[in-house]
PDB file of C-alpha atoms and ligand atoms in Angstrom:
ATOM      1  CA  MET A 816      83.888  14.630  -5.277  1.00  0.00           C
ATOM      2  CA  GLY A 817      87.663  14.964  -4.820  1.00  0.00           C
ATOM      3  CA  ASN A 818      88.774  13.095  -1.726  1.00  0.00           C
ATOM      4  CA  PHE A 819      86.400  10.951   0.322  1.00  0.00           C
ATOM      5  CA  ILE A 820      87.716  11.068   3.878  1.00  0.00           C
ATOM      6  CA  ASN A 821      84.642  11.586   6.090  1.00  0.00           C
ATOM      7  CA  ILE A 822      80.893  11.057   5.848  1.00  0.00           C
ATOM      8  CA  ASN A 823      80.337  14.629   6.992  1.00  0.00           C
ATOM      9  CA  GLN A 824      81.757  16.023   3.756  1.00  0.00           C
ATOM     10  CA  LEU A 825      78.571  14.754   2.062  1.00  0.00           C
ATOM     11  CA  ASN A 826      75.284  16.543   2.482  1.00  0.00           C
ATOM     12  CA  SER A 827      72.155  14.539   3.057  1.00  0.00           C
ATOM     13  CA  SER A 828      71.129  14.328  -0.597  1.00  0.00           C
ATOM     14  CA  GLU A 829      74.653  13.417  -1.763  1.00  0.00           C
ATOM     15  CA  LEU A 830      74.752  10.575   0.743  1.00  0.00           C
ATOM     16  CA  LYS A 831      71.303   9.322  -0.253  1.00  0.00           C
ATOM     17  CA  ASP A 832      72.301   9.529  -3.940  1.00  0.00           C
ATOM     18  CA  ILE A 833      75.287   7.253  -3.299  1.00  0.00           C
ATOM     19  CA  ILE A 834      73.014   4.731  -1.567  1.00  0.00           C
ATOM     20  CA  SER A 835      70.552   4.905  -4.502  1.00  0.00           C
ATOM     21  CA  GLU A 836      73.400   4.473  -6.979  1.00  0.00           C
ATOM     22  CA  SER A 837      74.629   1.442  -5.052  1.00  0.00           C
ATOM     23  CA  PHE A 838      71.239  -0.243  -5.565  1.00  0.00           C
ATOM     24  CA  ILE A 839      71.482   0.534  -9.304  1.00  0.00           C
ATOM     25  CA  PHE A 840      74.995  -0.925  -9.483  1.00  0.00           C
ATOM     26  CA  GLU A 841      73.824  -4.089  -7.776  1.00  0.00           C
ATOM     27  CA  ARG A 842      70.826  -4.481 -10.073  1.00  0.00           C
ATOM     28  CA  ASN A 843      72.736  -3.688 -13.261  1.00  0.00           C
ATOM     29  CA  PHE A 844      75.521  -6.085 -12.333  1.00  0.00           C
ATOM     30  CA  HIS A 845      73.044  -8.920 -11.943  1.00  0.00           C
ATOM     31  CA  GLN A 846      71.453  -7.971 -15.281  1.00  0.00           C
ATOM     32  CA  ASN A 847      74.834  -7.752 -17.023  1.00  0.00           C
ATOM     33  CA  LYS A 848      74.225  -4.103 -17.812  1.00  0.00           C
ATOM     34  CA  LEU A 849      77.283  -2.397 -16.381  1.00  0.00           C
ATOM     35  CA  ASP A 850      79.536  -0.171 -18.447  1.00  0.00           C
ATOM     36  CA  LYS A 851      83.216  -0.461 -17.645  1.00  0.00           C
ATOM     37  CA  TYR A 852      85.916   2.145 -17.361  1.00  0.00           C
ATOM     38  CA  ASN A 853      88.933   1.796 -19.630  1.00  0.00           C
ATOM     39  CA  ASN A 854      92.501   2.516 -18.586  1.00  0.00           C
ATOM     40  CA  LYS A 855      91.715   3.673 -15.047  1.00  0.00           C
ATOM     41  CA  ASN A 856      94.186   2.826 -12.308  1.00  0.00           C
ATOM     42  CA  PHE A 857      93.808   2.908  -8.520  1.00  0.00           C
ATOM     43  CA  ILE A 858      96.546   2.337  -5.969  1.00  0.00           C
ATOM     44  CA  PHE A 859      95.658   0.449  -2.779  1.00  0.00           C
ATOM     45  CA  LEU A 860      97.743   1.339   0.267  1.00  0.00           C
ATOM     46  CA  PHE A 861      96.513  -0.657   3.250  1.00  0.00           C
ATOM     47  CA  LEU A 862      98.789   0.087   6.197  1.00  0.00           C
ATOM     48  CA  GLU A 863      96.513  -1.951   8.476  1.00  0.00           C
ATOM     49  CA  PRO A 864      95.108  -5.422   7.753  1.00  0.00           C
ATOM     50  CA  SER A 865      91.725  -5.763   6.087  1.00  0.00           C
ATOM     51  CA  THR A 866      89.601  -8.557   4.684  1.00  0.00           C
ATOM     52  CA  ARG A 867      86.202  -7.010   3.960  1.00  0.00           C
ATOM     53  CA  THR A 868      87.096  -3.467   2.944  1.00  0.00           C
ATOM     54  CA  LYS A 869      90.028  -4.393   0.758  1.00  0.00           C
ATOM     55  CA  THR A 870      88.291  -7.333  -0.892  1.00  0.00           C
ATOM     56  CA  SER A 871      85.143  -5.372  -1.637  1.00  0.00           C
ATOM     57  CA  PHE A 872      87.128  -2.432  -3.053  1.00  0.00           C
ATOM     58  CA  LYS A 873      89.025  -4.929  -5.232  1.00  0.00           C
ATOM     59  CA  ILE A 874      85.828  -6.557  -6.458  1.00  0.00           C
ATOM     60  CA  ALA A 875      84.258  -3.142  -7.073  1.00  0.00           C
ATOM     61  CA  CYS A 876      87.300  -2.135  -9.130  1.00  0.00           C
ATOM     62  CA  SER A 877      87.147  -5.383 -11.058  1.00  0.00           C
ATOM     63  CA  ILE A 878      83.437  -4.875 -11.781  1.00  0.00           C
ATOM     64  CA  LEU A 879      84.088  -1.324 -12.983  1.00  0.00           C
ATOM     65  CA  GLY A 880      87.142  -2.263 -15.065  1.00  0.00           C
ATOM     66  CA  ILE A 881      89.558  -0.306 -12.867  1.00  0.00           C
ATOM     67  CA  ASN A 882      93.079  -1.721 -12.555  1.00  0.00           C
ATOM     68  CA  VAL A 883      94.345  -2.132  -8.988  1.00  0.00           C
ATOM     69  CA  ILE A 884      97.966  -1.568  -8.058  1.00  0.00           C
ATOM     70  CA  ASP A 885      98.347  -3.010  -4.576  1.00  0.00           C
ATOM     71  CA  VAL A 886     101.208  -1.496  -2.592  1.00  0.00           C
ATOM     72  CA  SER A 887     101.324  -3.939   0.297  1.00  0.00           C
ATOM     73  CA  PRO A 888     103.358  -2.447   3.148  1.00  0.00           C
ATOM     74  CA  GLU A 889     105.062  -5.772   3.896  1.00  0.00           C
ATOM     75  CA  ASN A 890     106.405  -5.951   0.316  1.00  0.00           C
ATOM     76  CA  SER A 891     107.156  -2.266  -0.162  1.00  0.00           C
ATOM     77  CA  SER A 892     109.990   0.017   0.828  1.00  0.00           C
ATOM     78  CA  ILE A 893     108.017   0.976   3.937  1.00  0.00           C
ATOM     79  CA  VAL A 894     109.699  -2.054   5.561  1.00  0.00           C
ATOM     80  CA  LYS A 895     113.061  -0.433   4.714  1.00  0.00           C
ATOM     81  CA  GLY A 896     111.994   2.593   6.735  1.00  0.00           C
ATOM     82  CA  GLU A 897     110.679   4.864   3.976  1.00  0.00           C
ATOM     83  CA  SER A 898     108.478   7.506   5.574  1.00  0.00           C
ATOM     84  CA  ILE A 899     104.795   7.933   4.790  1.00  0.00           C
ATOM     85  CA  GLU A 900     105.609  11.329   3.228  1.00  0.00           C
ATOM     86  CA  ASN A 901     108.223   9.865   0.881  1.00  0.00           C
ATOM     87  CA  THR A 902     106.060   6.853   0.105  1.00  0.00           C
ATOM     88  CA  LEU A 903     103.189   9.127  -0.912  1.00  0.00           C
ATOM     89  CA  SER A 904     105.475  11.458  -2.908  1.00  0.00           C
ATOM     90  CA  THR A 905     106.726   8.426  -4.791  1.00  0.00           C
ATOM     91  CA  LEU A 906     103.228   7.181  -5.527  1.00  0.00           C
ATOM     92  CA  ASN A 907     102.250  10.688  -6.624  1.00  0.00           C
ATOM     93  CA  SER A 908     104.622  10.388  -9.590  1.00  0.00           C
ATOM     94  CA  TYR A 909     102.529   7.681 -11.217  1.00  0.00           C
ATOM     95  CA  PRO A 910      99.732   8.340 -13.706  1.00  0.00           C
ATOM     96  CA  VAL A 911      96.896   6.962 -11.588  1.00  0.00           C
ATOM     97  CA  ASP A 912      93.295   8.016 -11.032  1.00  0.00           C
ATOM     98  CA  GLY A 913      93.023   7.561  -7.293  1.00  0.00           C
ATOM     99  CA  ILE A 914      94.202   5.832  -4.150  1.00  0.00           C
ATOM    100  CA  VAL A 915      92.441   3.830  -1.446  1.00  0.00           C
ATOM    101  CA  ILE A 916      94.204   4.196   1.903  1.00  0.00           C
ATOM    102  CA  ARG A 917      93.797   2.518   5.278  1.00  0.00           C
ATOM    103  CA  SER A 918      95.970   3.667   8.139  1.00  0.00           C
ATOM    104  CA  ALA A 919      96.025   3.512  11.918  1.00  0.00           C
ATOM    105  CA  ASN A 920      96.931   7.216  11.892  1.00  0.00           C
ATOM    106  CA  HIS A 921      94.253   9.686  10.881  1.00  0.00           C
ATOM    107  CA  GLU A 922      97.040  12.260  10.406  1.00  0.00           C
ATOM    108  CA  ASP A 923      98.288  10.222   7.435  1.00  0.00           C
ATOM    109  CA  PHE A 924      95.222  11.403   5.537  1.00  0.00           C
ATOM    110  CA  GLU A 925      96.111  15.052   6.107  1.00  0.00           C
ATOM    111  CA  ILE A 926      99.619  14.289   4.839  1.00  0.00           C
ATOM    112  CA  ALA A 927      98.163  12.479   1.827  1.00  0.00           C
ATOM    113  CA  GLU A 928      95.785  15.362   1.076  1.00  0.00           C
ATOM    114  CA  ASN A 929      98.742  17.733   1.004  1.00  0.00           C
ATOM    115  CA  ILE A 930     100.878  15.558  -1.269  1.00  0.00           C
ATOM    116  CA  LEU A 931      98.667  13.658  -3.695  1.00  0.00           C
ATOM    117  CA  LYS A 932      97.313  15.157  -6.879  1.00  0.00           C
ATOM    118  CA  PHE A 933      94.741  12.393  -7.361  1.00  0.00           C
ATOM    119  CA  PRO A 934      91.665  11.552  -5.242  1.00  0.00           C
ATOM    120  CA  ILE A 935      91.978   9.717  -1.922  1.00  0.00           C
ATOM    121  CA  ILE A 936      89.400   7.309  -0.534  1.00  0.00           C
ATOM    122  CA  ASN A 937      89.502   6.559   3.174  1.00  0.00           C
ATOM    123  CA  ALA A 938      89.249   2.801   3.791  1.00  0.00           C
ATOM    124  CA  GLY A 939      89.521   3.245   7.557  1.00  0.00           C
ATOM    125  CA  SER A 940      91.538   5.788   9.503  1.00  0.00           C
ATOM    126  CA  GLY A 941      92.583   5.122  13.081  1.00  0.00           C
ATOM    127  CA  ILE A 942      89.705   5.458  15.497  1.00  0.00           C
ATOM    128  CA  ASN A 943      88.298   8.357  13.489  1.00  0.00           C
ATOM    129  CA  SER A 944      86.522   7.468  10.315  1.00  0.00           C
ATOM    130  CA  HIS A 945      85.358   4.591   8.092  1.00  0.00           C
ATOM    131  CA  PRO A 946      82.983   6.250   5.646  1.00  0.00           C
ATOM    132  CA  THR A 947      82.467   3.407   3.167  1.00  0.00           C
ATOM    133  CA  GLN A 948      81.572   1.039   6.035  1.00  0.00           C
ATOM    134  CA  THR A 949      78.798   3.461   6.964  1.00  0.00           C
ATOM    135  CA  LEU A 950      77.520   3.504   3.388  1.00  0.00           C
ATOM    136  CA  SER A 951      77.412  -0.279   3.458  1.00  0.00           C
ATOM    137  CA  ASP A 952      75.570  -0.226   6.786  1.00  0.00           C
ATOM    138  CA  LEU A 953      73.042   2.312   5.521  1.00  0.00           C
ATOM    139  CA  LYS A 954      72.379   0.329   2.337  1.00  0.00           C
ATOM    140  CA  THR A 955      71.868  -2.773   4.465  1.00  0.00           C
ATOM    141  CA  LEU A 956      69.347  -0.950   6.648  1.00  0.00           C
ATOM    142  CA  SER A 957      67.641   0.487   3.549  1.00  0.00           C
ATOM    143  CA  GLU A 958      66.975  -3.061   2.372  1.00  0.00           C
ATOM    144  CA  LYS A 959      65.082  -3.796   5.586  1.00  0.00           C
ATOM    145  CA  PHE A 960      63.351  -0.516   6.438  1.00  0.00           C
ATOM    146  CA  GLU A 961      61.399   1.719   4.073  1.00  0.00           C
ATOM    147  CA  ASP A 962      62.491   4.803   5.934  1.00  0.00           C
ATOM    148  CA  PHE A 963      64.550   5.495   9.012  1.00  0.00           C
ATOM    149  CA  ASN A 964      62.094   7.758  10.853  1.00  0.00           C
ATOM    150  CA  GLY A 965      62.086   6.730  14.485  1.00  0.00           C
ATOM    151  CA  LEU A 966      64.262   3.701  13.792  1.00  0.00           C
ATOM    152  CA  LYS A 967      66.181   2.741  16.917  1.00  0.00           C
ATOM    153  CA  ILE A 968      69.706   1.688  15.989  1.00  0.00           C
ATOM    154  CA  SER A 969      71.922   0.959  18.970  1.00  0.00           C
ATOM    155  CA  ILE A 970      75.673   0.600  18.702  1.00  0.00           C
ATOM    156  CA  VAL A 971      77.098  -1.307  21.647  1.00  0.00           C
ATOM    157  CA  GLY A 972      80.565  -2.209  22.824  1.00  0.00           C
ATOM    158  CA  ASP A 973      83.993  -0.722  22.236  1.00  0.00           C
ATOM    159  CA  LEU A 974      82.883   2.797  21.305  1.00  0.00           C
ATOM    160  CA  LEU A 975      86.184   4.260  22.455  1.00  0.00           C
ATOM    161  CA  HIS A 976      88.102   2.880  19.473  1.00  0.00           C
ATOM    162  CA  SER A 977      85.358   2.679  16.890  1.00  0.00           C
ATOM    163  CA  ARG A 978      85.734   4.535  13.608  1.00  0.00           C
ATOM    164  CA  VAL A 979      82.697   2.537  12.477  1.00  0.00           C
ATOM    165  CA  ALA A 980      80.542   4.093  15.183  1.00  0.00           C
ATOM    166  CA  ALA A 981      81.957   7.582  14.590  1.00  0.00           C
ATOM    167  CA  SER A 982      81.092   7.464  10.891  1.00  0.00           C
ATOM    168  CA  PHE A 983      77.733   5.751  11.381  1.00  0.00           C
ATOM    169  CA  ILE A 984      76.580   8.481  13.784  1.00  0.00           C
ATOM    170  CA  GLU A 985      77.361  11.067  11.078  1.00  0.00           C
ATOM    171  CA  GLY A 986      75.663   9.024   8.364  1.00  0.00           C
ATOM    172  CA  PHE A 987      72.499   8.211  10.305  1.00  0.00           C
ATOM    173  CA  GLY A 988      72.380  11.851  11.321  1.00  0.00           C
ATOM    174  CA  LYS A 989      72.044  12.775   7.632  1.00  0.00           C
ATOM    175  CA  TYR A 990      68.617  11.096   7.830  1.00  0.00           C
ATOM    176  CA  GLY A 991      67.742  13.298  10.808  1.00  0.00           C
ATOM    177  CA  GLN A 992      68.147  10.382  13.218  1.00  0.00           C
ATOM    178  CA  LYS A 993      70.018   9.997  16.481  1.00  0.00           C
ATOM    179  CA  THR A 994      72.045   6.847  17.120  1.00  0.00           C
ATOM    180  CA  ASN A 995      71.670   5.032  20.428  1.00  0.00           C
ATOM    181  CA  LEU A 996      74.918   4.079  22.132  1.00  0.00           C
ATOM    182  CA  PHE A 997      75.905   1.854  24.997  1.00  0.00           C
ATOM    183  CA  SER A 998      79.328   0.969  26.275  1.00  0.00           C
ATOM    184  CA  PRO A 999      80.742  -0.132  29.598  1.00  0.00           C
ATOM    185  CA  PRO A1000      82.451   2.810  31.377  1.00  0.00           C
ATOM    186  CA  PHE A1001      85.942   1.826  30.170  1.00  0.00           C
ATOM    187  CA  PHE A1002      84.812   2.036  26.528  1.00  0.00           C
ATOM    188  CA  LYS A1003      82.823   5.261  26.896  1.00  0.00           C
ATOM    189  CA  PRO A1004      84.076   7.935  24.478  1.00  0.00           C
ATOM    190  CA  LYS A1005      85.580  11.060  26.050  1.00  0.00           C
ATOM    191  CA  LYS A1006      83.291  13.284  23.973  1.00  0.00           C
ATOM    192  CA  LEU A1007      79.699  12.680  22.965  1.00  0.00           C
ATOM    193  CA  ASN A1008      77.652  14.946  20.732  1.00  0.00           C
ATOM    194  CA  LEU A1009      74.269  14.666  22.405  1.00  0.00           C
ATOM    195  CA  GLU A1010      72.582  16.300  19.422  1.00  0.00           C
ATOM    196  CA  MET A1011      73.538  13.189  17.428  1.00  0.00           C
ATOM    197  CA  VAL A1012      73.399  10.373  19.990  1.00  0.00           C
ATOM    198  CA  ASN A1013      71.504   9.020  22.975  1.00  0.00           C
ATOM    199  CA  PHE A1014      74.036   7.499  25.339  1.00  0.00           C
ATOM    200  CA  TYR A1015      72.756   4.822  27.724  1.00  0.00           C
ATOM    201  CA  GLU A1016      74.639   4.048  30.924  1.00  0.00           C
ATOM    202  CA  ASP A1017      72.463   0.981  31.436  1.00  0.00           C
ATOM    203  CA  PHE A1018      72.782  -1.966  29.030  1.00  0.00           C
ATOM    204  CA  LYS A1019      69.222  -3.232  29.534  1.00  0.00           C
ATOM    205  CA  GLU A1020      67.731   0.189  28.986  1.00  0.00           C
ATOM    206  CA  CYS A1021      69.615   0.431  25.719  1.00  0.00           C
ATOM    207  CA  LEU A1022      68.413  -3.021  24.644  1.00  0.00           C
ATOM    208  CA  GLU A1023      64.823  -2.012  25.452  1.00  0.00           C
ATOM    209  CA  ASN A1024      65.262   0.898  23.046  1.00  0.00           C
ATOM    210  CA  SER A1025      66.665  -1.032  20.097  1.00  0.00           C
ATOM    211  CA  ASP A1026      65.178  -2.194  16.823  1.00  0.00           C
ATOM    212  CA  VAL A1027      68.640  -3.065  15.576  1.00  0.00           C
ATOM    213  CA  ILE A1028      71.805  -3.756  17.523  1.00  0.00           C
ATOM    214  CA  MET A1029      75.161  -3.082  15.956  1.00  0.00           C
ATOM    215  CA  ALA A1030      77.725  -4.878  18.083  1.00  0.00           C
ATOM    216  CA  LEU A1031      81.309  -3.669  17.883  1.00  0.00           C
ATOM    217  CA  ARG A1032      84.485  -5.668  17.876  1.00  0.00           C
ATOM    218  CA  ILE A1033      86.682  -5.194  20.930  1.00  0.00           C
ATOM    219  CA  GLN A1034      89.755  -3.786  19.208  1.00  0.00           C
ATOM    220  CA  LYS A1035      92.428  -5.771  21.003  1.00  0.00           C
ATOM    221  CA  GLU A1036      95.168  -4.120  18.930  1.00  0.00           C
ATOM    222  CA  ARG A1037      94.226  -0.679  20.329  1.00  0.00           C
ATOM    223  CA  LEU A1038      93.625  -1.503  24.016  1.00  0.00           C
ATOM    224  CA  ASN A1039      97.114  -0.457  25.191  1.00  0.00           C
ATOM    225  CA  ASP A1040      96.988  -0.374  29.007  1.00  0.00           C
ATOM    226  CA  LEU A1041      93.306  -1.249  29.219  1.00  0.00           C
ATOM    227  CA  ASN A1042      93.084  -4.677  30.828  1.00  0.00           C
ATOM    228  CA  ILE A1043      89.837  -6.354  29.921  1.00  0.00           C
ATOM    229  CA  ASP A1044      88.756  -9.723  31.262  1.00  0.00           C
ATOM    230  CA  PHE A1045      87.084 -11.036  28.102  1.00  0.00           C
ATOM    231  CA  ASP A1046      85.143 -13.770  29.930  1.00  0.00           C
ATOM    232  CA  GLU A1047      83.717 -11.237  32.349  1.00  0.00           C
ATOM    233  CA  TYR A1048      82.979  -8.863  29.471  1.00  0.00           C
ATOM    234  CA  ALA A1049      81.127 -11.626  27.617  1.00  0.00           C
ATOM    235  CA  SER A1050      79.116 -12.563  30.694  1.00  0.00           C
ATOM    236  CA  LYS A1051      77.933  -8.957  31.138  1.00  0.00           C
ATOM    237  CA  TYR A1052      77.671  -7.479  27.646  1.00  0.00           C
ATOM    238  CA  GLN A1053      77.613 -10.245  25.051  1.00  0.00           C
ATOM    239  CA  ILE A1054      74.836 -10.137  22.459  1.00  0.00           C
ATOM    240  CA  ASN A1055      73.309 -13.578  22.011  1.00  0.00           C
ATOM    241  CA  LYS A1056      70.099 -15.177  20.743  1.00  0.00           C
ATOM    242  CA  ARG A1057      68.384 -14.890  24.115  1.00  0.00           C
ATOM    243  CA  ILE A1058      68.945 -11.140  24.195  1.00  0.00           C
ATOM    244  CA  LEU A1059      67.790 -10.648  20.597  1.00  0.00           C
ATOM    245  CA  ASP A1060      64.587 -12.571  21.327  1.00  0.00           C
ATOM    246  CA  GLU A1061      63.899 -11.238  24.835  1.00  0.00           C
ATOM    247  CA  TYR A1062      64.219  -7.599  23.762  1.00  0.00           C
ATOM    248  CA  ASN A1063      62.430  -8.120  20.457  1.00  0.00           C
ATOM    249  CA  ILE A1064      65.417  -6.890  18.496  1.00  0.00           C
ATOM    250  CA  LYS A1065      64.774  -7.318  14.802  1.00  0.00           C
ATOM    251  CA  TYR A1066      68.309  -7.432  13.458  1.00  0.00           C
ATOM    252  CA  LEU A1067      71.914  -7.777  14.488  1.00  0.00           C
ATOM    253  CA  MET A1068      74.685  -5.939  12.693  1.00  0.00           C
ATOM    254  CA  HIS A1069      78.461  -5.994  13.195  1.00  0.00           C
ATOM    255  CA  PRO A1070      81.098  -4.443  10.936  1.00  0.00           C
ATOM    256  CA  GLY A1071      83.406  -7.423  11.374  1.00  0.00           C
ATOM    257  CA  PRO A1072      85.695  -9.045  12.013  1.00  0.00           C
ATOM    258  CA  VAL A1073      83.845 -10.649  14.904  1.00  0.00           C
ATOM    259  CA  ASN A1074      85.390 -11.810  18.178  1.00  0.00           C
ATOM    260  CA  GLU A1075      83.091 -14.818  18.427  1.00  0.00           C
ATOM    261  CA  GLY A1076      82.302 -15.667  22.022  1.00  0.00           C
ATOM    262  CA  ILE A1077      83.136 -12.159  23.270  1.00  0.00           C
ATOM    263  CA  GLU A1078      80.946  -9.346  21.914  1.00  0.00           C
ATOM    264  CA  ILE A1079      78.582 -11.798  20.212  1.00  0.00           C
ATOM    265  CA  SER A1080      77.994 -15.480  20.893  1.00  0.00           C
ATOM    266  CA  TYR A1081      79.348 -18.294  18.723  1.00  0.00           C
ATOM    267  CA  GLY A1082      77.302 -18.815  15.571  1.00  0.00           C
ATOM    268  CA  LEU A1083      75.224 -15.634  15.929  1.00  0.00           C
ATOM    269  CA  GLN A1084      76.935 -14.117  12.872  1.00  0.00           C
ATOM    270  CA  ASN A1085      75.153 -16.624  10.626  1.00  0.00           C
ATOM    271  CA  SER A1086      71.846 -16.737  12.493  1.00  0.00           C
ATOM    272  CA  GLU A1087      68.415 -15.676  11.266  1.00  0.00           C
ATOM    273  CA  LYS A1088      68.488 -12.102  12.602  1.00  0.00           C
ATOM    274  CA  SER A1089      72.024 -11.357  11.498  1.00  0.00           C
ATOM    275  CA  LEU A1090      72.651  -8.828   8.716  1.00  0.00           C
ATOM    276  CA  ILE A1091      76.415  -9.237   8.956  1.00  0.00           C
ATOM    277  CA  ASN A1092      76.768 -11.063   5.651  1.00  0.00           C
ATOM    278  CA  GLU A1093      74.522  -8.463   3.977  1.00  0.00           C
ATOM    279  CA  GLN A1094      76.817  -5.721   5.288  1.00  0.00           C
ATOM    280  CA  VAL A1095      79.714  -7.507   3.611  1.00  0.00           C
ATOM    281  CA  LYS A1096      77.790  -8.015   0.354  1.00  0.00           C
ATOM    282  CA  ASN A1097      76.701  -4.377   0.244  1.00  0.00           C
ATOM    283  CA  GLY A1098      80.291  -3.247   0.711  1.00  0.00           C
ATOM    284  CA  VAL A1099      80.851  -4.027  -2.960  1.00  0.00           C
ATOM    285  CA  TRP A1100      77.928  -1.954  -4.266  1.00  0.00           C
ATOM    286  CA  VAL A1101      78.514   1.151  -2.181  1.00  0.00           C
ATOM    287  CA  ARG A1102      82.208   1.085  -3.142  1.00  0.00           C
ATOM    288  CA  CYS A1103      81.222   0.811  -6.804  1.00  0.00           C
ATOM    289  CA  ALA A1104      79.071   3.915  -6.303  1.00  0.00           C
ATOM    290  CA  VAL A1105      81.879   5.827  -4.565  1.00  0.00           C
ATOM    291  CA  LEU A1106      84.520   4.903  -7.161  1.00  0.00           C
ATOM    292  CA  ASP A1107      82.147   5.835  -9.960  1.00  0.00           C
ATOM    293  CA  LYS A1108      81.275   9.180  -8.348  1.00  0.00           C
ATOM    294  CA  ILE A1109      84.948   9.983  -7.878  1.00  0.00           C
ATOM    295  CA  LEU A1110      85.843   9.117 -11.458  1.00  0.00           C
ATOM    296  CA  ARG A1111      82.869  11.008 -12.893  1.00  0.00           C
ATOM    297  CA  GLU A1112      83.439  14.106 -10.772  1.00  0.00           C
ATOM    298  CA  ASP A1113      87.240  14.123 -10.541  1.00  0.00           C
ATOM    299  CA  THR A1114      87.934  17.762  -9.761  1.00  0.00           C
ATOM    300  CA  LYS A1115      91.375  17.389  -8.240  1.00  0.00           C
TER     301      LYS A1115
HETATM  302  N1   CP B1194      84.655  -3.794   8.577  1.00  0.00           N
HETATM  303  C1   CP B1194      85.957  -3.780   8.205  1.00  0.00           C
HETATM  304  O1   CP B1194      86.553  -2.728   8.004  1.00  0.00           O
HETATM  305  O2   CP B1194      86.505  -5.026   8.055  1.00  0.00           O
HETATM  306  P1   CP B1194      87.994  -5.281   7.559  1.00  0.00           P
HETATM  307  O3   CP B1194      88.930  -4.779   8.605  1.00  0.00           O
HETATM  308  O4   CP B1194      88.082  -6.784   7.368  1.00  0.00           O
HETATM  309  O5   CP B1194      88.175  -4.532   6.263  1.00  0.00           O
END
């Protein structure tokens, strides 16, 4: 497999195989039937904060018997001003089997690809790509729907900054499906591939065409000069129980973390129609499948 940077590097059957493998990992774990790797080491380099992705990668490594070497930026020489290039060159000297990287800069992955001799897994890059989140989302949907033909998944909210949406569109496209999108004008992406998405200008029209809503976090850390009145936003675009019921929406998804009271109402995360906790749970199994595929097929 080499590096895993984008969903689009997988063809349809490779992606579906990873999802199938993730179900096997989950089942075998619960039946105490998992083989473990010996003497495998992965570095974690999370240059942006993470709860779900980092924790699930750590648990997946623990389940598979992979040692984790966590290079936290706040406790590393990055705080002394060491460049990303020199940091990666340093890490490249160690006898490790792979690295999991999260960075606000997608360009860091190109730098890493040029420097590192071991496989790289993208745990979230800027506004570009979050491939293992998509795998988790697709496994979650696979648990609820036998197939995805005609399934109306609508991603709503801060599309402008969403690596989750960008990767999901690619992943759902591997099943031959278009993703529905809605955002207010200030969150509308500059480019839309209309072969892959249906973009709705009207919120209600999007809701009417949704079996599942995936709400997106407003990424306050990336808003820059965009001034958003969060109360006004919530009053116009918040997903709440009334909307889920009125529009007959079967499930709510959200990659997390949630801005409760803004893009979704308080408490909705743990309500009957929410798959948010399943998305988190499935993060472990898809990451097991990715780590296993990388270690089995290490061609770097
Ligand atoms: N969904 C997601 O990437 O969450 P974290 O930022 O907590 O990892």
